[in-house]
Amino acid sequence: MMNMEPILTPEQIAFYQENGFIQVDNVLTLDEVAELAEAMEEAMTVDAEISVKTDKPDGAYFKVLNQKVNVWRDQGSMGKFSFHPRVAQIAKELSGADRIRFFHDHALWKMPQDSKHTPWHQDLVYWPMNEPGALSAWIPVDDVDENNGCMKFVPGSHKLGKLTGIDLVNPQNIFDFTQGTDISEKRAVIVPLKKGSCTFHHGLTFHYAHANKTDKPRRVLAVIYMPDGTTYNGAKHFITDNRFQVNDPIKGGTFPLLTK
Ligand code: SIN
Ligand code: NI
């Protein structure tokens, strides 16, 4: 592993720390995007052996997300992107961690026409971690805007800490939990992206994705990273089941270090 030169400016890191998300342009080249799109098409089509499809095409969650977790475990060509050194280095710089580890990847597609929005939620409530440093890279292989499922974020919402798990099919209103604070939907920032560019968001940042109203799928690879040393909190999660004791560091075979 090479020790990379910093990619982000101190201003970008400060923006992320203040707001809990950031848009970073031109992270992947267009050639890489094309290769990733082809690999993900295949990963979404073949029958999986280890990676996990969250729902069947006629299920309620499928309308929110056609999702497959840990595609890299069945599809070697995805590993190049799930472990992409440049994306991992950016995650490390944003997190402030000395070293960053891979937690999991997931293909997150919104299928044409009949899709629903992804309701406002925080991610960390679903992850079995004691510490709050984990973050996601959200990497579209299609240009995204409000018509096909781009994201929006509430700046500063990561500072509220862990609230409640939102049911993504029958969602509670997360803003019911922010009364008395200055965190409201009115402050949300919509982030359209050109392919090759991506967003990073902190595990506690409120985020939402629009429905896909177009006739093509909205294809995204999301990669979840955690600071080296992040520990298991004992919660049930298929990714960590039977692997760790409470308070053990999450590490080992499927959670590789991606940076020095
Ligand atoms: C989405 O892509 O629709 C949601 C992404 C996320 O929840 O992180
Ligand atoms: Ni999320």
Short mmCIF file of N, CA and C in Angstrom, two decimals, residues 35-164:
data_model
loop_
_atom_site.label_atom_id
_atom_site.label_comp_id
_atom_site.label_asym_id
_atom_site.label_seq_id
_atom_site.Cartn_x
_atom_site.Cartn_y
_atom_site.Cartn_z
N GLU A 35 -16.26 1.24 -16.61
CA GLU A 35 -15.87 -0.11 -16.14
C GLU A 35 -16.70 -0.51 -14.92
N LEU A 36 -16.89 0.45 -14.03
CA LEU A 36 -17.71 0.17 -12.83
C LEU A 36 -19.15 -0.13 -13.22
N ALA A 37 -19.68 0.63 -14.18
CA ALA A 37 -21.07 0.40 -14.60
C ALA A 37 -21.23 -1.02 -15.16
N GLU A 38 -20.26 -1.43 -15.97
CA GLU A 38 -20.33 -2.77 -16.56
C GLU A 38 -20.23 -3.85 -15.47
N ALA A 39 -19.31 -3.65 -14.54
CA ALA A 39 -19.15 -4.63 -13.45
C ALA A 39 -20.41 -4.70 -12.59
N MET A 40 -21.00 -3.54 -12.32
CA MET A 40 -22.19 -3.54 -11.46
C MET A 40 -23.40 -4.14 -12.18
N GLU A 41 -23.51 -3.90 -13.49
CA GLU A 41 -24.59 -4.53 -14.27
C GLU A 41 -24.51 -6.05 -14.11
N GLU A 42 -23.28 -6.57 -14.23
CA GLU A 42 -23.11 -8.01 -14.12
C GLU A 42 -23.42 -8.47 -12.69
N ALA A 43 -22.91 -7.72 -11.72
CA ALA A 43 -23.13 -8.10 -10.31
C ALA A 43 -24.62 -8.13 -9.97
N MET A 44 -25.40 -7.25 -10.59
CA MET A 44 -26.83 -7.19 -10.27
C MET A 44 -27.61 -8.27 -11.02
N THR A 45 -27.00 -8.86 -12.03
CA THR A 45 -27.72 -9.82 -12.86
C THR A 45 -27.45 -11.26 -12.44
N VAL A 46 -26.19 -11.56 -12.10
CA VAL A 46 -25.87 -12.96 -11.78
C VAL A 46 -26.44 -13.36 -10.43
N ASP A 47 -26.68 -14.67 -10.27
CA ASP A 47 -27.15 -15.17 -8.99
C ASP A 47 -26.01 -15.11 -7.99
N ALA A 48 -26.30 -14.56 -6.83
CA ALA A 48 -25.25 -14.35 -5.83
C ALA A 48 -25.04 -15.59 -5.00
N GLU A 49 -23.82 -15.77 -4.52
CA GLU A 49 -23.55 -16.86 -3.59
C GLU A 49 -23.34 -16.33 -2.18
N ILE A 50 -22.64 -15.21 -2.07
CA ILE A 50 -22.35 -14.66 -0.75
C ILE A 50 -22.99 -13.28 -0.59
N SER A 51 -22.93 -12.47 -1.62
CA SER A 51 -23.55 -11.15 -1.50
C SER A 51 -25.06 -11.31 -1.31
N VAL A 52 -25.67 -10.30 -0.71
CA VAL A 52 -27.05 -10.46 -0.25
C VAL A 52 -27.96 -9.44 -0.92
N LYS A 53 -28.99 -9.95 -1.59
CA LYS A 53 -30.00 -9.08 -2.19
C LYS A 53 -31.05 -8.81 -1.12
N THR A 54 -31.38 -7.55 -0.94
CA THR A 54 -32.23 -7.21 0.20
C THR A 54 -33.70 -7.55 -0.01
N ASP A 55 -34.17 -7.51 -1.24
CA ASP A 55 -35.61 -7.75 -1.47
C ASP A 55 -35.83 -8.32 -2.87
N LYS A 56 -36.99 -8.94 -3.05
CA LYS A 56 -37.37 -9.46 -4.37
C LYS A 56 -38.05 -8.35 -5.17
N PRO A 57 -38.05 -8.49 -6.51
CA PRO A 57 -38.61 -7.41 -7.32
C PRO A 57 -40.06 -7.02 -6.98
N ASP A 58 -40.85 -7.94 -6.39
CA ASP A 58 -42.23 -7.53 -6.07
C ASP A 58 -42.36 -7.03 -4.62
N GLY A 59 -41.25 -6.88 -3.92
CA GLY A 59 -41.31 -6.47 -2.52
C GLY A 59 -41.42 -4.95 -2.35
N ALA A 60 -41.87 -4.52 -1.16
CA ALA A 60 -42.08 -3.09 -0.91
C ALA A 60 -40.75 -2.34 -0.84
N TYR A 61 -39.73 -2.98 -0.28
CA TYR A 61 -38.43 -2.30 -0.17
C TYR A 61 -37.77 -2.13 -1.53
N PHE A 62 -38.06 -3.07 -2.45
CA PHE A 62 -37.47 -3.01 -3.79
C PHE A 62 -37.81 -1.69 -4.49
N LYS A 63 -39.00 -1.15 -4.17
CA LYS A 63 -39.40 0.13 -4.79
C LYS A 63 -38.52 1.27 -4.27
N VAL A 64 -38.08 1.14 -3.03
CA VAL A 64 -37.17 2.17 -2.48
C VAL A 64 -35.77 1.91 -3.03
N LEU A 65 -35.31 0.69 -2.88
CA LEU A 65 -33.96 0.35 -3.36
C LEU A 65 -33.88 -1.10 -3.83
N ASN A 66 -33.38 -1.28 -5.00
CA ASN A 66 -32.93 -2.58 -5.46
C ASN A 66 -31.47 -2.66 -5.00
N GLN A 67 -31.25 -3.42 -3.92
CA GLN A 67 -29.99 -3.33 -3.18
C GLN A 67 -29.30 -4.68 -3.10
N LYS A 68 -28.00 -4.70 -3.29
CA LYS A 68 -27.23 -5.92 -3.10
C LYS A 68 -26.00 -5.57 -2.27
N VAL A 69 -25.83 -6.29 -1.17
CA VAL A 69 -24.78 -5.96 -0.20
C VAL A 69 -23.57 -6.86 -0.40
N ASN A 70 -22.40 -6.24 -0.36
CA ASN A 70 -21.12 -6.95 -0.53
C ASN A 70 -20.99 -7.63 -1.89
N VAL A 71 -21.27 -6.86 -2.91
CA VAL A 71 -21.13 -7.36 -4.28
C VAL A 71 -19.70 -7.83 -4.56
N TRP A 72 -18.72 -7.23 -3.92
CA TRP A 72 -17.31 -7.60 -4.18
C TRP A 72 -17.03 -9.06 -3.86
N ARG A 73 -17.85 -9.66 -2.99
CA ARG A 73 -17.54 -11.03 -2.57
C ARG A 73 -17.89 -12.07 -3.65
N ASP A 74 -18.77 -11.69 -4.60
CA ASP A 74 -19.06 -12.59 -5.72
C ASP A 74 -18.46 -12.11 -7.03
N GLN A 75 -18.09 -10.86 -7.08
CA GLN A 75 -17.77 -10.23 -8.36
C GLN A 75 -16.41 -9.56 -8.23
N GLY A 76 -15.35 -10.27 -8.68
CA GLY A 76 -14.00 -9.73 -8.53
C GLY A 76 -13.83 -8.36 -9.15
N SER A 77 -14.52 -8.12 -10.26
CA SER A 77 -14.35 -6.83 -10.94
C SER A 77 -14.89 -5.66 -10.13
N MET A 78 -15.70 -5.95 -9.12
CA MET A 78 -16.18 -4.87 -8.25
C MET A 78 -15.14 -4.47 -7.21
N GLY A 79 -14.24 -5.43 -6.88
CA GLY A 79 -13.26 -5.16 -5.83
C GLY A 79 -12.42 -3.93 -6.13
N LYS A 80 -12.11 -3.76 -7.40
CA LYS A 80 -11.31 -2.60 -7.82
C LYS A 80 -11.95 -1.28 -7.37
N PHE A 81 -13.28 -1.29 -7.33
CA PHE A 81 -14.00 -0.06 -6.98
C PHE A 81 -14.38 -0.02 -5.51
N SER A 82 -14.77 -1.16 -4.96
CA SER A 82 -15.12 -1.19 -3.54
C SER A 82 -13.89 -0.87 -2.69
N PHE A 83 -12.71 -1.22 -3.19
CA PHE A 83 -11.46 -0.94 -2.47
C PHE A 83 -10.65 0.16 -3.15
N HIS A 84 -11.31 0.98 -3.94
CA HIS A 84 -10.58 1.97 -4.75
C HIS A 84 -9.70 2.87 -3.86
N PRO A 85 -8.37 2.90 -4.12
CA PRO A 85 -7.47 3.62 -3.20
C PRO A 85 -7.77 5.12 -3.08
N ARG A 86 -8.18 5.72 -4.19
CA ARG A 86 -8.42 7.18 -4.14
C ARG A 86 -9.67 7.49 -3.32
N VAL A 87 -10.70 6.68 -3.50
CA VAL A 87 -11.94 6.91 -2.74
C VAL A 87 -11.68 6.65 -1.25
N ALA A 88 -10.93 5.57 -0.98
CA ALA A 88 -10.61 5.24 0.42
C ALA A 88 -9.76 6.33 1.07
N GLN A 89 -8.83 6.87 0.30
CA GLN A 89 -7.96 7.95 0.83
C GLN A 89 -8.80 9.19 1.18
N ILE A 90 -9.76 9.51 0.33
CA ILE A 90 -10.63 10.66 0.63
C ILE A 90 -11.42 10.38 1.91
N ALA A 91 -11.93 9.15 2.04
CA ALA A 91 -12.69 8.80 3.26
C ALA A 91 -11.80 8.94 4.49
N LYS A 92 -10.56 8.51 4.38
CA LYS A 92 -9.63 8.63 5.50
C LYS A 92 -9.41 10.10 5.87
N GLU A 93 -9.18 10.92 4.86
CA GLU A 93 -8.91 12.34 5.15
C GLU A 93 -10.12 13.00 5.81
N LEU A 94 -11.32 12.66 5.32
CA LEU A 94 -12.53 13.26 5.89
C LEU A 94 -12.73 12.81 7.34
N SER A 95 -12.48 11.53 7.60
CA SER A 95 -12.77 10.98 8.93
C SER A 95 -11.76 11.46 9.97
N GLY A 96 -10.58 11.85 9.49
CA GLY A 96 -9.53 12.23 10.44
C GLY A 96 -8.84 11.02 11.05
N ALA A 97 -9.20 9.81 10.61
CA ALA A 97 -8.61 8.59 11.17
C ALA A 97 -7.17 8.42 10.66
N ASP A 98 -6.36 7.69 11.45
CA ASP A 98 -5.00 7.38 11.00
C ASP A 98 -5.05 6.39 9.84
N ARG A 99 -5.98 5.42 9.93
CA ARG A 99 -6.11 4.40 8.88
C ARG A 99 -7.60 4.08 8.73
N ILE A 100 -7.98 3.73 7.52
CA ILE A 100 -9.41 3.48 7.28
C ILE A 100 -9.61 2.02 6.87
N ARG A 101 -10.68 1.44 7.35
CA ARG A 101 -11.04 0.06 7.02
C ARG A 101 -12.33 0.02 6.21
N PHE A 102 -12.44 -1.02 5.42
CA PHE A 102 -13.66 -1.30 4.66
C PHE A 102 -14.68 -1.96 5.59
N PHE A 103 -15.93 -1.50 5.55
CA PHE A 103 -16.99 -2.21 6.29
C PHE A 103 -17.83 -3.06 5.34
N HIS A 104 -18.48 -2.44 4.38
CA HIS A 104 -19.13 -3.21 3.31
C HIS A 104 -19.41 -2.30 2.13
N ASP A 105 -19.75 -2.93 1.01
CA ASP A 105 -20.22 -2.14 -0.14
C ASP A 105 -21.68 -2.49 -0.37
N HIS A 106 -22.39 -1.66 -1.10
CA HIS A 106 -23.67 -2.10 -1.64
C HIS A 106 -24.00 -1.36 -2.92
N ALA A 107 -24.53 -2.15 -3.86
CA ALA A 107 -25.11 -1.54 -5.04
C ALA A 107 -26.49 -1.04 -4.62
N LEU A 108 -26.76 0.22 -4.93
CA LEU A 108 -28.04 0.84 -4.55
C LEU A 108 -28.68 1.37 -5.82
N TRP A 109 -29.61 0.61 -6.33
CA TRP A 109 -30.25 1.05 -7.58
C TRP A 109 -31.70 1.45 -7.30
N LYS A 110 -32.12 2.48 -7.99
CA LYS A 110 -33.55 2.80 -8.01
C LYS A 110 -34.04 2.49 -9.41
N MET A 111 -35.03 1.60 -9.46
CA MET A 111 -35.47 1.12 -10.76
C MET A 111 -36.37 2.15 -11.43
N PRO A 112 -36.50 2.09 -12.76
CA PRO A 112 -37.25 3.11 -13.49
C PRO A 112 -38.72 3.20 -13.08
N GLN A 113 -39.25 4.39 -13.20
CA GLN A 113 -40.68 4.72 -13.09
C GLN A 113 -41.32 4.46 -11.74
N ASP A 114 -41.31 3.20 -11.31
CA ASP A 114 -42.13 2.85 -10.15
C ASP A 114 -41.36 3.00 -8.83
N SER A 115 -40.30 3.76 -8.79
CA SER A 115 -39.51 3.79 -7.56
C SER A 115 -40.06 4.80 -6.56
N LYS A 116 -39.66 4.63 -5.30
CA LYS A 116 -40.02 5.57 -4.25
C LYS A 116 -38.76 6.29 -3.77
N HIS A 117 -38.97 7.41 -3.08
CA HIS A 117 -37.80 8.09 -2.51
C HIS A 117 -37.23 7.27 -1.35
N THR A 118 -35.98 7.51 -1.03
CA THR A 118 -35.38 6.95 0.19
C THR A 118 -35.63 7.97 1.29
N PRO A 119 -36.39 7.59 2.33
CA PRO A 119 -36.76 8.60 3.33
C PRO A 119 -35.57 9.09 4.15
N TRP A 120 -35.75 10.22 4.78
CA TRP A 120 -34.72 10.80 5.65
C TRP A 120 -34.31 9.78 6.72
N HIS A 121 -33.02 9.59 6.86
CA HIS A 121 -32.52 8.67 7.89
C HIS A 121 -31.06 8.96 8.19
N GLN A 122 -30.58 8.36 9.27
CA GLN A 122 -29.14 8.31 9.58
C GLN A 122 -28.71 6.86 9.36
N ASP A 123 -27.47 6.65 8.93
CA ASP A 123 -27.01 5.28 8.66
C ASP A 123 -26.50 4.56 9.91
N LEU A 124 -25.84 5.28 10.77
CA LEU A 124 -25.10 4.62 11.86
C LEU A 124 -26.00 3.79 12.77
N VAL A 125 -27.28 4.17 12.85
CA VAL A 125 -28.21 3.41 13.70
C VAL A 125 -28.37 1.97 13.21
N TYR A 126 -28.05 1.71 11.95
CA TYR A 126 -28.17 0.34 11.42
C TYR A 126 -26.86 -0.43 11.51
N TRP A 127 -25.78 0.23 11.89
CA TRP A 127 -24.46 -0.41 11.90
C TRP A 127 -24.06 -0.75 13.33
N PRO A 128 -23.44 -1.93 13.52
CA PRO A 128 -23.18 -2.42 14.88
C PRO A 128 -21.87 -1.88 15.46
N MET A 129 -21.77 -0.58 15.56
CA MET A 129 -20.50 0.04 15.97
C MET A 129 -20.69 0.89 17.21
N ASN A 130 -19.70 0.86 18.09
CA ASN A 130 -19.75 1.74 19.27
C ASN A 130 -19.45 3.19 18.90
N GLU A 131 -18.43 3.40 18.04
CA GLU A 131 -17.96 4.76 17.78
C GLU A 131 -18.67 5.34 16.55
N PRO A 132 -18.75 6.67 16.47
CA PRO A 132 -19.51 7.30 15.38
C PRO A 132 -18.72 7.71 14.14
N GLY A 133 -17.51 7.16 13.90
CA GLY A 133 -16.69 7.72 12.81
C GLY A 133 -16.95 7.20 11.41
N ALA A 134 -17.81 6.18 11.25
CA ALA A 134 -17.97 5.55 9.93
C ALA A 134 -18.65 6.50 8.95
N LEU A 135 -18.37 6.30 7.68
CA LEU A 135 -18.92 7.19 6.65
C LEU A 135 -19.10 6.43 5.33
N SER A 136 -19.89 7.02 4.45
CA SER A 136 -20.19 6.39 3.15
C SER A 136 -19.68 7.23 2.01
N ALA A 137 -19.17 6.54 0.99
CA ALA A 137 -19.00 7.17 -0.32
C ALA A 137 -20.18 6.73 -1.18
N TRP A 138 -20.76 7.66 -1.89
CA TRP A 138 -21.95 7.39 -2.72
C TRP A 138 -21.55 7.74 -4.15
N ILE A 139 -21.41 6.69 -4.97
CA ILE A 139 -20.74 6.83 -6.27
C ILE A 139 -21.70 6.47 -7.40
N PRO A 140 -22.33 7.47 -8.03
CA PRO A 140 -23.24 7.14 -9.13
C PRO A 140 -22.49 6.88 -10.42
N VAL A 141 -23.00 5.96 -11.22
CA VAL A 141 -22.42 5.75 -12.56
C VAL A 141 -23.32 6.37 -13.64
N ASP A 142 -24.34 7.09 -13.20
CA ASP A 142 -25.18 7.88 -14.09
C ASP A 142 -25.22 9.30 -13.52
N ASP A 143 -25.38 10.30 -14.38
CA ASP A 143 -25.61 11.64 -13.85
C ASP A 143 -26.89 11.59 -13.02
N VAL A 144 -26.92 12.27 -11.90
CA VAL A 144 -28.12 12.22 -11.05
C VAL A 144 -28.61 13.63 -10.72
N ASP A 145 -29.94 13.76 -10.70
CA ASP A 145 -30.57 15.01 -10.26
C ASP A 145 -31.89 14.64 -9.58
N GLU A 146 -32.73 15.65 -9.34
CA GLU A 146 -33.97 15.38 -8.59
C GLU A 146 -34.95 14.46 -9.33
N ASN A 147 -34.75 14.28 -10.64
CA ASN A 147 -35.67 13.43 -11.40
C ASN A 147 -35.33 11.95 -11.35
N ASN A 148 -34.06 11.64 -11.06
CA ASN A 148 -33.70 10.21 -11.07
C ASN A 148 -33.05 9.75 -9.78
N GLY A 149 -33.16 10.54 -8.71
CA GLY A 149 -32.74 9.98 -7.42
C GLY A 149 -31.46 10.51 -6.84
N CYS A 150 -31.17 11.80 -7.05
CA CYS A 150 -29.99 12.36 -6.37
C CYS A 150 -30.29 12.51 -4.88
N MET A 151 -29.25 12.78 -4.13
CA MET A 151 -29.37 12.85 -2.67
C MET A 151 -29.61 14.28 -2.20
N LYS A 152 -30.16 14.39 -0.98
CA LYS A 152 -30.08 15.66 -0.26
C LYS A 152 -29.67 15.39 1.18
N PHE A 153 -29.07 16.41 1.79
CA PHE A 153 -28.48 16.28 3.11
C PHE A 153 -28.88 17.47 3.97
N VAL A 154 -28.96 17.26 5.28
CA VAL A 154 -29.19 18.40 6.18
C VAL A 154 -27.86 18.75 6.85
N PRO A 155 -27.28 19.90 6.48
CA PRO A 155 -25.98 20.29 7.04
C PRO A 155 -26.03 20.35 8.56
N GLY A 156 -25.02 19.80 9.19
CA GLY A 156 -24.90 19.88 10.65
C GLY A 156 -25.70 18.84 11.40
N SER A 157 -26.53 18.05 10.71
CA SER A 157 -27.40 17.10 11.42
C SER A 157 -26.60 16.00 12.10
N HIS A 158 -25.36 15.76 11.66
CA HIS A 158 -24.53 14.71 12.30
C HIS A 158 -24.18 15.09 13.73
N LYS A 159 -24.33 16.37 14.06
CA LYS A 159 -23.95 16.80 15.42
C LYS A 159 -25.03 16.46 16.46
N LEU A 160 -26.20 16.01 15.96
CA LEU A 160 -27.28 15.66 16.91
C LEU A 160 -27.05 14.32 17.58
N GLY A 161 -26.11 13.53 17.07
CA GLY A 161 -25.89 12.19 17.64
C GLY A 161 -26.87 11.19 17.08
N LYS A 162 -26.89 10.01 17.69
CA LYS A 162 -27.69 8.89 17.19
C LYS A 162 -29.14 9.09 17.62
N LEU A 163 -30.05 9.14 16.66
CA LEU A 163 -31.47 9.26 16.98
C LEU A 163 -32.11 7.88 16.86
N THR A 164 -33.08 7.73 15.97
CA THR A 164 -33.78 6.45 15.91
C THR A 164 -33.64 5.81 14.54
#
